Amino acid sequence: MSSAVRTRRSRPGRPRHVPAVDDTLSPRDQILDASARLFVGRGFANTSTREIADAVGIRQASLYYHYAGKEEILGELLSRTVRPTLDQIEKIEDIAAESGWAAALYALVMIDSKTLVDAPHNSGLLAICPDVTSLEMFKPYRSTLRDLCAAYERFGRAVASVPYVSGVRLEHEVSIVVRYRAEGDVVSVRDRHVIAAGVLRACGATREEIEIAAAVSWAELLEDE
Amino acid sequence: MSSAVRTRRSRPGRPRHVPAVDDTLSPRDQILDASARLFVGRGFANTSTREIADAVGIRQASLYYHYAGKEEILGELLSRTVRPTLDQIEKIEDIAAESGWAAALYALVMIDSKTLVDAPHNSGLLAICPDVTSLEMFKPYRSTLRDLCAAYERFGRAVASVPYVSGVRLEHEVSIVVRYRAEGDVVSVRDRHVIAAGVLRACGATREEIEIAAAVSWAELLEDE
DNA sequence: GTCTATAGTCTGATAGAC
DNA sequence: GTCTATCAGACTATAGAC
C-alpha cells in the first residue's frame, strides 16, 4: 500500500449510465458472462451486440473497447470451454503409464465432464451449433475437439475387450452433461462417476476393472471434489 | 386424360428467372430441401430468406407465396423430423404387450434412429440449437420430444435390472446418429443395431435378452431393411 | 407462380466528446 | 472506460405488374 489510501470507488473513464451488477468481475468478464448466457439461451447468430451491452449495463458501442466484435467474444468463450481438458491430458497420459488404460480413460471422463459442468451457462452447447461451427474462426476448436475424440479412441481401444470402439461415441456419452444442463438439471459428481463407468463398460471393461479404475483415478487426480 | 394432350411443359404463372433444378419436387418441397441444407449448414438464425430463394432458384419475395415466413418452413421441417417416430409408437406398445419390454425398447431405438437417419440433411440437429429451441413456435416440438424421452424411460425401467434409468440418457445414446452424420459419416443398419444393443445393455439386459429382442423386433416390424 | 420494387427495421461498426 | 451520434448494409415482409 502506498500513501494513497484512496479506495477505488470511482474508476478511470466516464461512469456507466447503469452501474455494474457485479464489479468484482472485470468488464471483459462481465461481457463474457452475459454473452454466454445469451448465446446459449437464444443462439449466437440470434444475439445482437446491443442485447449483450444491455445485459452488461453499457452502451452497444462500448463493447468495442473491450472486444473487436461478437466473434472475438465467442472465441474466448470457446477457449475457456475446451482448453481446460486438453491442458490436463498430459497428466492423464502419466496415469496410463503408471496405472493402466482403464484408469486413464476413467480420469479422462471425469476431467472432461468437469469441464462441461463448470462451463458458464452451459456454453459447451455452442460447439455443436451450426451458426458457430460454420464460422471460419471455429476451425481451431474443431481440430481441438478432434484431438479430444482421438484421445478417447486411443484410450478406449487400449481398454477394449470389444471389437470396435469409436472415440466420437465415447465423447458423445460424456456430452450427456450438456443435455442434462440444457434440461435444467444439475450434474453431480456421482452422475459423472456413473457416466465414467458407462464409458468403460461400453469398452467391455468388467465390473472389477471399473471399480479399480475409479479408485486409482481418484487417487492419482487428488480430486478436490 | 381429356382431349387436351398438352404436355405440361410450361406451368401456370410467370416462369422462373432460373429453371428448377429438380422439377419432380413441388416448389414447397424444393424450398424445404434447400432450407434444411442451409439451416443445418449455417444455422437457422444465420440463414436469410434470400439465401433460401437463391438456392431454390427463385426471387426472395416469391417464397412468401408458398410459406408465411422462415419460421413456417422450420415448422414443417421439424414436423417431418419428429412425427414419424411418434406415429409408430402405438405399434411399439403392441410389441411390448406381445413380446415384452426388451423387444419394444429395441424396436423403439430402431425406429427412432431410422427417423434420424432419414431426416433430410440431418435436420434432427436443429432440435437442440438455441436459435431454434428458444422460439415460441418450438414449444409443441419440445413437448413431443419430452414424450419421446418419457417413452424411453418407461420402456427402459420396465427392462431394467439396474437401479436408475434416465429416458433423456437413452434418447441421447440414439442421438449419436446426428453426431455421426454431422461428422460426415453414413449410419448403416448395422450401426443402428449396435446402438440398440447398447441401449438395452445400459438398462442391464443380458446378451441373450438382447439377441432375443433383436430377433423379435425384426419379426414384428417386418423390417424392409 | 413468379417477378420487380420498395418500405421499414435492425444490425455491426466507426468517430469523436467527456 | 464509457458515452452520444451516426452510417451503410442486410434483413423481413408487402404491393402490384406480368
XYZ file of N, CA and C in Angstrom, chain A:
675
model
N 0.844 -1.208 0.000
C 0.000 0.000 0.000
C 0.878 1.256 0.000
N 0.572 2.170 -0.844
C 1.289 3.446 -0.842
C 0.553 4.424 0.069
N 0.992 5.660 0.024
C 0.341 6.668 0.880
C -1.070 6.985 0.375
N -1.287 6.630 -0.873
C -2.624 6.899 -1.433
C -3.625 5.868 -0.889
N -4.373 6.274 0.105
C -5.318 5.365 0.741
C -6.592 5.237 -0.087
N -6.751 6.235 -0.942
C -7.840 6.297 -1.916
C -8.475 4.943 -2.236
N -9.637 4.694 -1.693
C -10.346 3.478 -2.101
C -10.895 3.708 -3.500
N -10.651 2.758 -4.361
C -11.002 2.921 -5.779
C -12.504 2.907 -6.005
N -13.224 3.841 -5.405
C -14.671 3.858 -5.604
C -15.018 4.316 -7.005
N -14.318 5.356 -7.473
C -14.566 5.794 -8.842
C -13.357 5.439 -9.696
N -13.611 4.710 -10.787
C -12.520 4.231 -11.635
C -12.293 5.187 -12.796
N -11.166 5.002 -13.480
C -10.878 5.879 -14.616
C -11.946 5.740 -15.696
N -12.146 6.773 -16.451
C -13.118 6.745 -17.535
C -14.468 7.272 -17.117
N -15.244 7.573 -18.088
C -16.592 8.096 -17.831
C -17.449 7.022 -17.159
N -18.244 7.405 -16.178
C -19.062 6.396 -15.490
C -20.133 5.797 -16.402
N -20.541 4.563 -16.092
C -21.599 3.917 -16.862
C -22.941 4.581 -16.578
N -23.844 4.519 -17.545
C -25.179 5.078 -17.314
C -25.959 4.193 -16.360
N -25.527 2.913 -16.259
C -26.056 1.991 -15.252
C -24.855 1.364 -14.560
N -24.833 1.337 -13.223
C -23.676 0.780 -12.516
C -23.558 -0.724 -12.737
N -22.340 -1.256 -12.648
C -22.100 -2.678 -12.860
C -22.855 -3.510 -11.828
N -23.414 -4.633 -12.279
C -24.129 -5.541 -11.387
C -23.144 -6.199 -10.425
N -22.018 -6.665 -10.981
C -21.008 -7.345 -10.181
C -19.647 -6.745 -10.511
N -19.191 -5.804 -9.689
C -17.939 -5.126 -10.041
C -16.713 -5.852 -9.490
N -16.894 -7.082 -9.017
C -15.708 -7.879 -8.709
C -15.145 -8.459 -10.003
N -16.014 -8.541 -11.017
C -15.571 -9.025 -12.328
C -15.057 -7.855 -13.167
N -14.036 -8.135 -13.971
C -13.563 -7.129 -14.909
C -14.632 -6.908 -15.963
N -14.626 -5.754 -16.597
C -15.598 -5.520 -17.674
C -15.571 -6.627 -18.720
N -14.371 -7.050 -19.082
C -14.254 -8.152 -20.056
C -15.009 -9.387 -19.598
N -14.880 -9.720 -18.314
C -15.550 -10.918 -17.813
C -17.054 -10.715 -17.662
N -17.447 -9.501 -17.347
C -18.883 -9.215 -17.299
C -19.497 -9.439 -18.672
N -18.798 -8.952 -19.689
C -19.277 -9.124 -21.058
C -19.328 -10.599 -21.425
N -18.271 -11.310 -21.038
C -18.178 -12.727 -21.350
C -19.327 -13.507 -20.728
N -19.618 -13.197 -19.482
C -20.667 -13.926 -18.784
C -22.043 -13.660 -19.400
N -22.315 -12.394 -19.650
C -23.602 -12.041 -20.254
C -23.737 -12.673 -21.637
N -22.648 -12.672 -22.387
C -22.679 -13.247 -23.738
C -22.969 -14.736 -23.689
N -22.290 -15.437 -22.776
C -22.512 -16.877 -22.650
C -23.984 -17.158 -22.395
N -24.555 -16.411 -21.461
C -25.961 -16.615 -21.119
C -26.859 -16.400 -22.333
N -26.606 -15.334 -23.060
C -27.434 -15.017 -24.225
C -27.192 -15.981 -25.383
N -25.932 -16.279 -25.671
C -25.614 -17.183 -26.783
C -26.287 -18.547 -26.569
N -26.192 -19.057 -25.358
C -26.768 -20.376 -25.084
C -28.296 -20.303 -25.000
N -28.785 -19.170 -24.530
C -30.226 -19.042 -24.358
C -30.987 -18.769 -25.644
N -30.377 -17.991 -26.549
C -31.114 -17.594 -27.750
C -30.346 -17.869 -29.037
N -29.127 -18.376 -28.909
C -28.327 -18.657 -30.096
C -27.334 -17.552 -30.391
N -26.186 -17.930 -30.913
C -25.135 -16.943 -31.198
C -25.578 -15.967 -32.286
N -25.993 -16.497 -33.400
C -26.360 -15.652 -34.537
C -27.555 -14.761 -34.209
N -28.335 -15.208 -33.271
C -29.567 -14.512 -32.918
C -29.363 -13.456 -31.836
N -28.161 -13.353 -31.332
C -27.873 -12.394 -30.261
C -27.144 -11.193 -30.841
N -27.679 -10.007 -30.599
C -27.051 -8.806 -31.139
C -26.102 -8.200 -30.102
N -25.165 -7.433 -30.595
C -24.242 -6.753 -29.681
C -25.008 -5.792 -28.766
N -26.127 -5.300 -29.224
C -26.952 -4.425 -28.390
C -27.501 -5.176 -27.182
N -27.989 -6.387 -27.421
C -28.521 -7.179 -26.309
C -27.439 -7.475 -25.285
N -26.247 -7.791 -25.759
C -25.142 -8.053 -24.841
C -24.877 -6.814 -24.002
N -24.780 -5.679 -24.684
C -24.500 -4.425 -23.987
C -25.581 -4.135 -22.937
N -26.832 -4.318 -23.321
C -27.930 -4.086 -22.374
C -27.784 -4.965 -21.139
N -27.440 -6.228 -21.373
C -27.312 -7.171 -20.262
C -26.186 -6.768 -19.324
N -25.135 -6.190 -19.894
C -23.990 -5.770 -19.076
C -24.279 -4.446 -18.379
N -25.078 -3.626 -19.040
C -25.376 -2.304 -18.498
C -24.499 -1.216 -19.085
N -24.050 -1.432 -20.320
C -23.291 -0.400 -21.024
C -23.932 -0.167 -22.390
N -23.418 0.815 -23.119
C -23.926 1.103 -24.458
C -23.292 0.174 -25.483
N -24.044 -0.089 -26.534
C -23.599 -1.021 -27.568
C -22.176 -0.720 -28.053
N -21.910 0.533 -28.309
C -20.604 0.888 -28.872
C -19.455 0.625 -27.896
N -19.755 0.638 -26.595
C -18.701 0.473 -25.592
C -18.086 -0.920 -25.610
N -18.819 -1.884 -26.156
C -18.282 -3.244 -26.259
C -16.965 -3.256 -27.028
N -16.912 -2.382 -28.044
C -15.785 -2.437 -28.973
C -14.489 -1.936 -28.356
N -14.589 -1.359 -27.150
C -13.362 -1.007 -26.439
C -12.709 -2.277 -25.890
N -13.527 -3.271 -25.545
C -13.024 -4.496 -24.899
C -12.804 -5.645 -25.883
N -13.666 -5.735 -26.867
C -13.551 -6.817 -27.852
C -13.693 -6.250 -29.258
N -13.044 -6.905 -30.205
C -13.099 -6.435 -31.591
C -14.477 -6.695 -32.207
N -15.244 -7.580 -31.588
C -16.566 -7.889 -32.129
C -17.133 -9.142 -31.510
N -18.299 -9.535 -31.978
C -19.009 -10.689 -31.423
C -18.173 -11.962 -31.512
N -17.518 -12.132 -32.642
C -16.759 -13.369 -32.844
C -15.593 -13.495 -31.863
N -14.996 -12.364 -31.487
C -13.885 -12.442 -30.544
C -14.392 -12.867 -29.170
N -15.574 -12.383 -28.804
C -16.188 -12.811 -27.542
C -16.424 -14.318 -27.581
N -17.019 -14.774 -28.667
C -17.266 -16.212 -28.829
C -15.975 -17.008 -28.731
N -14.919 -16.475 -29.359
C -13.636 -17.163 -29.346
C -13.130 -17.397 -27.932
N -13.175 -16.358 -27.110
C -12.683 -16.524 -25.739
C -13.556 -17.502 -24.972
N -14.841 -17.439 -25.235
C -15.783 -18.356 -24.587
C -15.449 -19.802 -24.946
N -15.219 -20.055 -26.222
C -14.899 -21.408 -26.670
C -13.583 -21.886 -26.060
N -12.597 -21.003 -26.031
C -11.309 -21.362 -25.445
C -11.487 -21.880 -24.034
N -12.199 -21.106 -23.239
C -12.354 -21.471 -21.837
C -13.155 -22.751 -21.657
N -13.924 -23.109 -22.671
C -14.769 -24.297 -22.568
C -14.030 -25.562 -22.990
N -13.015 -25.390 -23.823
C -12.359 -26.540 -24.431
C -10.959 -26.778 -23.859
N -10.233 -25.700 -23.660
C -8.840 -25.812 -23.222
C -8.626 -26.631 -21.959
N -9.366 -26.365 -20.885
C -9.067 -26.989 -19.600
C -8.829 -28.494 -19.694
N -9.655 -29.171 -20.507
C -9.496 -30.615 -20.631
C -8.172 -30.972 -21.283
N -7.884 -30.323 -22.401
C -6.660 -30.694 -23.111
C -5.395 -30.314 -22.350
N -5.499 -29.287 -21.517
C -4.340 -28.909 -20.706
C -3.967 -30.016 -19.733
N -4.955 -30.810 -19.340
C -4.681 -31.836 -18.336
C -4.406 -33.199 -18.945
N -4.388 -33.232 -20.278
C -4.307 -34.541 -20.923
C -2.932 -35.184 -20.735
N -1.900 -34.366 -20.565
C -0.562 -34.919 -20.276
C -0.601 -35.699 -18.972
N -1.187 -35.047 -17.974
C -1.294 -35.680 -16.665
C -1.984 -37.044 -16.778
N -2.970 -37.090 -17.672
C -3.712 -38.329 -17.850
C -2.853 -39.394 -18.532
N -2.021 -38.953 -19.471
C -1.106 -39.898 -20.127
C -0.207 -40.547 -19.078
N 0.195 -39.760 -18.077
C 1.021 -40.305 -16.993
C 0.276 -41.406 -16.253
N -1.009 -41.156 -15.993
C -1.814 -42.165 -15.308
C -1.835 -43.463 -16.107
N -1.960 -43.326 -17.426
C -1.976 -44.502 -18.288
C -0.697 -45.307 -18.106
N 0.427 -44.605 -18.094
C 1.721 -45.283 -17.969
C 1.841 -46.005 -16.633
N 1.396 -45.355 -15.565
C 1.579 -45.917 -14.222
C 0.502 -46.925 -13.834
N -0.747 -46.601 -14.201
C -1.850 -47.388 -13.639
C -2.744 -48.067 -14.667
N -2.382 -47.940 -15.926
C -3.139 -48.647 -16.948
C -4.176 -47.787 -17.649
N -4.640 -48.306 -18.769
C -5.520 -47.548 -19.648
C -6.912 -47.318 -19.061
N -7.407 -48.295 -18.337
C -8.750 -48.148 -17.786
C -8.812 -46.959 -16.831
N -7.806 -46.862 -15.969
C -7.759 -45.739 -15.032
C -7.635 -44.417 -15.772
N -6.838 -44.424 -16.840
C -6.639 -43.203 -17.614
C -7.946 -42.773 -18.286
N -8.643 -43.739 -18.863
C -9.908 -43.411 -19.528
C -10.922 -42.878 -18.518
N -10.957 -43.535 -17.369
C -11.863 -43.080 -16.305
C -11.546 -41.634 -15.927
N -10.265 -41.349 -15.766
C -9.837 -39.994 -15.401
C -10.193 -38.989 -16.493
N -10.021 -39.400 -17.742
C -10.350 -38.504 -18.861
C -11.824 -38.116 -18.818
N -12.678 -39.085 -18.573
C -14.109 -38.796 -18.495
C -14.400 -37.839 -17.338
N -13.775 -38.095 -16.195
C -14.037 -37.248 -15.034
C -13.592 -35.805 -15.281
N -12.468 -35.650 -15.951
C -11.962 -34.303 -16.222
C -12.801 -33.609 -17.280
N -13.072 -34.324 -18.362
C -13.856 -33.749 -19.450
C -15.242 -33.342 -18.959
N -15.852 -34.214 -18.191
C -17.193 -33.908 -17.690
C -17.162 -32.725 -16.732
N -16.078 -32.628 -15.953
C -15.980 -31.478 -15.045
C -15.869 -30.173 -15.831
N -15.104 -30.225 -16.913
C -15.001 -29.038 -17.773
C -16.380 -28.616 -18.253
N -17.171 -29.588 -18.678
C -18.509 -29.277 -19.194
C -19.439 -28.780 -18.084
N -19.283 -29.343 -16.890
C -20.108 -28.911 -15.763
C -19.754 -27.481 -15.354
N -18.464 -27.170 -15.428
C -18.004 -25.845 -14.983
C -18.212 -24.759 -16.036
N -18.429 -25.154 -17.271
C -18.587 -24.161 -18.332
C -19.742 -23.228 -17.997
N -19.479 -21.918 -17.950
C -20.517 -20.971 -17.543
C -21.729 -21.013 -18.469
N -22.897 -21.124 -17.876
C -24.149 -21.106 -18.635
C -24.228 -22.209 -19.680
N -23.531 -23.301 -19.433
C -23.578 -24.461 -20.342
C -23.052 -24.135 -21.733
N -22.001 -23.345 -21.778
C -21.518 -22.875 -23.076
C -20.916 -23.988 -23.927
N -20.753 -25.173 -23.360
C -20.318 -26.308 -24.167
C -21.289 -26.615 -25.298
N -22.510 -26.166 -25.136
C -23.531 -26.379 -26.168
C -23.178 -25.701 -27.487
N -22.464 -24.585 -27.402
C -22.173 -23.791 -28.590
C -21.382 -24.564 -29.643
N -20.536 -25.483 -29.164
C -19.614 -26.171 -30.076
C -20.300 -27.123 -31.053
N -21.612 -27.282 -30.936
C -22.292 -28.143 -31.908
C -23.336 -27.402 -32.725
N -23.454 -26.099 -32.511
C -24.454 -25.328 -33.248
C -23.895 -24.829 -34.583
N -24.651 -25.043 -35.652
C -24.167 -24.685 -36.990
C -23.790 -23.219 -37.141
N -24.522 -22.310 -36.465
C -24.176 -20.899 -36.607
C -22.812 -20.603 -35.999
N -22.337 -21.511 -35.139
C -20.993 -21.374 -34.570
C -19.990 -22.186 -35.379
N -20.329 -23.448 -35.626
C -19.360 -24.352 -36.245
C -19.067 -24.002 -37.702
N -19.953 -23.234 -38.328
C -19.712 -22.881 -39.729
C -18.820 -21.655 -39.870
N -18.510 -21.012 -38.754
C -17.644 -19.838 -38.812
C -16.201 -20.235 -39.118
N -15.533 -19.391 -39.846
C -14.125 -19.629 -40.163
C -13.305 -19.745 -38.879
N -13.619 -18.896 -37.914
C -12.853 -18.868 -36.666
C -13.036 -20.115 -35.814
N -13.982 -20.985 -36.196
C -14.206 -22.184 -35.380
C -13.186 -23.284 -35.674
N -12.542 -23.186 -36.821
C -11.628 -24.257 -37.261
C -10.683 -24.776 -36.177
N -9.938 -23.899 -35.495
C -9.025 -24.436 -34.477
C -9.736 -25.231 -33.393
N -10.927 -24.815 -33.007
C -11.651 -25.539 -31.967
C -12.115 -26.889 -32.476
N -12.499 -26.918 -33.741
C -12.888 -28.196 -34.319
C -11.733 -29.180 -34.254
N -10.539 -28.705 -34.575
C -9.414 -29.638 -34.571
C -9.059 -30.025 -33.137
N -9.257 -29.098 -32.213
C -9.047 -29.426 -30.797
C -10.008 -30.522 -30.354
N -11.255 -30.386 -30.770
C -12.247 -31.382 -30.391
C -11.952 -32.741 -31.026
N -11.404 -32.700 -32.238
C -10.999 -33.942 -32.875
C -9.890 -34.618 -32.069
N -8.972 -33.798 -31.567
C -7.894 -34.350 -30.732
C -8.487 -35.045 -29.515
N -9.470 -34.416 -28.946
C -10.104 -34.993 -27.758
C -10.731 -36.350 -28.086
N -11.469 -36.394 -29.197
C -12.079 -37.659 -29.625
C -11.005 -38.701 -29.915
N -9.900 -38.245 -30.485
C -8.803 -39.169 -30.782
C -8.255 -39.763 -29.493
N -8.144 -38.928 -28.456
C -7.672 -39.425 -27.155
C -8.638 -40.472 -26.615
N -9.935 -40.179 -26.680
C -10.940 -41.155 -26.251
C -10.763 -42.467 -27.007
N -10.506 -42.356 -28.296
C -10.417 -43.565 -29.104
C -9.168 -44.383 -28.743
N -8.054 -43.714 -28.559
C -6.820 -44.410 -28.158
C -7.026 -45.145 -26.841
N -7.498 -44.409 -25.851
C -7.705 -44.993 -24.525
C -8.719 -46.136 -24.597
N -9.799 -45.849 -25.283
C -10.868 -46.839 -25.359
C -10.417 -48.137 -26.007
N -9.649 -48.027 -27.076
C -9.187 -49.228 -27.781
C -8.180 -50.001 -26.953
N -7.396 -49.279 -26.154
C -6.414 -49.951 -25.307
C -7.122 -50.745 -24.202
N -8.253 -50.201 -23.753
C -9.025 -50.879 -22.713
C -9.795 -52.066 -23.286
N -10.208 -51.900 -24.535
C -11.298 -52.706 -25.080
C -11.064 -54.201 -25.133
N -12.080 -54.913 -24.716
C -12.180 -56.342 -24.944
C -13.310 -56.533 -25.944
N -13.500 -55.509 -26.728
C -14.661 -55.388 -27.606
C -14.147 -54.996 -28.992
N -14.764 -55.506 -30.068
C -14.180 -55.339 -31.401
C -13.932 -53.880 -31.816
N -14.995 -53.038 -31.799
C -14.793 -51.682 -32.261
C -15.146 -50.646 -31.200
N -14.323 -49.648 -31.103
C -14.594 -48.535 -30.200
C -14.464 -47.247 -30.996
N -15.485 -46.401 -30.920
C -15.447 -45.123 -31.621
C -15.230 -43.994 -30.627
N -14.195 -43.190 -30.866
C -13.902 -42.059 -29.989
C -15.054 -41.078 -29.942
N -15.656 -40.853 -31.096
C -16.792 -39.934 -31.153
C -17.921 -40.434 -30.255
N -18.138 -41.756 -30.283
C -19.205 -42.330 -29.482
C -18.922 -42.138 -27.990
N -17.696 -42.364 -27.566
C -17.349 -42.210 -26.152
C -17.513 -40.754 -25.724
N -17.010 -39.856 -26.559
C -17.133 -38.431 -26.225
C -18.606 -38.046 -26.166
N -19.376 -38.628 -27.054
C -20.813 -38.329 -27.070
C -21.478 -38.733 -25.753
N -21.044 -39.844 -25.195
C -21.618 -40.286 -23.917
C -21.347 -39.267 -22.814
N -20.187 -38.656 -22.884
C -19.852 -37.652 -21.873
C -20.660 -36.372 -22.086
N -20.942 -36.094 -23.343
C -21.655 -34.853 -23.658
C -23.105 -34.872 -23.182
N -23.525 -35.981 -22.605
C -24.847 -36.019 -21.968
C -24.929 -34.934 -20.911
N -23.783 -34.556 -20.372
C -23.739 -33.476 -19.385
C -24.387 -32.210 -19.942
N -24.066 -31.899 -21.179
C -24.632 -30.701 -21.811
C -26.149 -30.834 -21.936
N -26.597 -32.021 -22.344
C -28.037 -32.268 -22.460
C -28.753 -32.078 -21.127
N -28.191 -32.689 -20.083
C -28.790 -32.557 -18.755
C -28.887 -31.086 -18.349
N -27.791 -30.370 -18.529
C -27.797 -28.963 -18.129
C -28.800 -28.162 -18.956
N -28.898 -28.482 -20.245
C -29.862 -27.790 -21.104
C -31.288 -28.045 -20.617
N -31.462 -29.221 -20.023
C -32.779 -29.608 -19.498
C -33.053 -28.934 -18.157
N -32.037 -28.243 -17.624
C -32.200 -27.542 -16.359
C -31.710 -28.332 -15.152
N -31.192 -29.545 -15.403
C -30.742 -30.381 -14.298
C -29.329 -30.024 -13.848
N -29.060 -30.289 -12.581
C -27.710 -30.124 -12.046
C -26.996 -31.468 -12.152
N -25.756 -31.448 -12.586
C -24.991 -32.686 -12.751
C -24.021 -32.828 -11.584
N -24.218 -33.883 -10.797
C -23.407 -34.082 -9.599
C -22.147 -34.895 -9.897
N -21.267 -34.960 -8.905
C -20.065 -35.782 -9.050
C -20.458 -37.243 -9.234
N -21.467 -37.652 -8.484
C -21.972 -39.024 -8.602
C -22.426 -39.313 -10.039
N -23.161 -38.377 -10.617
C -23.598 -38.530 -12.009
C -22.398 -38.768 -12.924
N -21.350 -37.996 -12.670
C -20.169 -38.112 -13.533
C -19.491 -39.465 -13.364
N -19.497 -39.998 -12.153
C -18.951 -41.345 -11.946
C -19.779 -42.375 -12.716
N -21.071 -42.183 -12.714
C -21.933 -43.094 -13.471
C -21.589 -43.035 -14.958
N -21.377 -41.827 -15.449
C -21.011 -41.670 -16.857
C -19.679 -42.360 -17.147
N -18.715 -42.139 -16.277
C -17.391 -42.741 -16.468
C -17.496 -44.262 -16.490
N -18.262 -44.799 -15.551
C -18.443 -46.252 -15.508
C -19.096 -46.736 -16.800
N -20.065 -45.971 -17.300
C -20.749 -46.339 -18.536
C -19.807 -46.376 -19.725
N -18.897 -45.419 -19.776
C -17.937 -45.379 -20.877
C -17.015 -46.595 -20.827
N -16.526 -46.916 -19.647
C -15.652 -48.092 -19.536
C -16.411 -49.361 -19.891
N -17.652 -49.398 -19.467
C -18.483 -50.564 -19.739
C -18.693 -50.731 -21.243
N -18.842 -49.593 -21.926
C -19.022 -49.638 -23.376
C -17.781 -50.186 -24.080
N -16.638 -50.087 -23.411
C -15.399 -50.627 -23.976
C -15.201 -52.086 -23.579
N -16.128 -52.615 -22.804
C -16.072 -54.024 -22.451
C -15.377 -54.315 -21.132
N -15.125 -53.264 -20.344
C -14.466 -53.470 -19.058
C -15.398 -54.206 -18.100
N -14.835 -55.030 -17.219
C -15.644 -55.747 -16.229
C -15.925 -54.831 -15.047
N -16.872 -55.267 -14.217
C -17.223 -54.500 -13.033
C -16.002 -54.252 -12.141
N -15.166 -55.275 -12.004
C -13.989 -55.129 -11.140
C -13.015 -54.114 -11.725
N -12.770 -54.227 -13.016
C -11.851 -53.287 -13.673
C -12.331 -51.852 -13.482
N -13.639 -51.681 -13.577
C -14.197 -50.337 -13.437
C -13.989 -49.804 -12.024
N -14.222 -50.672 -11.042
C -14.062 -50.213 -9.662
C -12.617 -49.847 -9.346
N -11.708 -50.648 -9.874
C -10.285 -50.343 -9.679
C -9.936 -49.022 -10.355
N -10.410 -48.858 -11.588
C -10.122 -47.636 -12.338
C -10.633 -46.414 -11.583
N -11.818 -46.551 -11.003
C -12.395 -45.435 -10.251
C -11.510 -45.081 -9.067
N -11.078 -46.095 -8.341
C -10.251 -45.859 -7.159
C -8.909 -45.242 -7.541
N -8.282 -45.808 -8.545
C -6.971 -45.316 -8.962
C -7.050 -43.888 -9.468
N -8.013 -43.636 -10.332
C -8.075 -42.297 -10.926
C -8.373 -41.263 -9.852
N -9.092 -41.677 -8.827
C -9.370 -40.770 -7.721
C -8.074 -40.445 -6.990
N -7.282 -41.474 -6.720
C -6.024 -41.283 -6.007
C -5.056 -40.426 -6.824
N -4.971 -40.710 -8.108
C -3.994 -40.032 -8.960
C -4.342 -38.566 -9.192
N -5.611 -38.287 -9.303
C -6.011 -36.919 -9.612
C -6.081 -36.048 -8.380
N -5.974 -36.698 -7.166
C -6.105 -35.943 -5.929
C -7.361 -35.085 -5.978
N -8.447 -35.711 -6.366
C -9.693 -34.967 -6.599
C -10.071 -34.082 -5.417
N -10.481 -32.901 -5.746
C -10.891 -31.942 -4.721
C -12.406 -31.941 -4.578
N -13.008 -32.993 -5.034
C -14.473 -32.968 -5.047
C -15.057 -34.201 -4.402
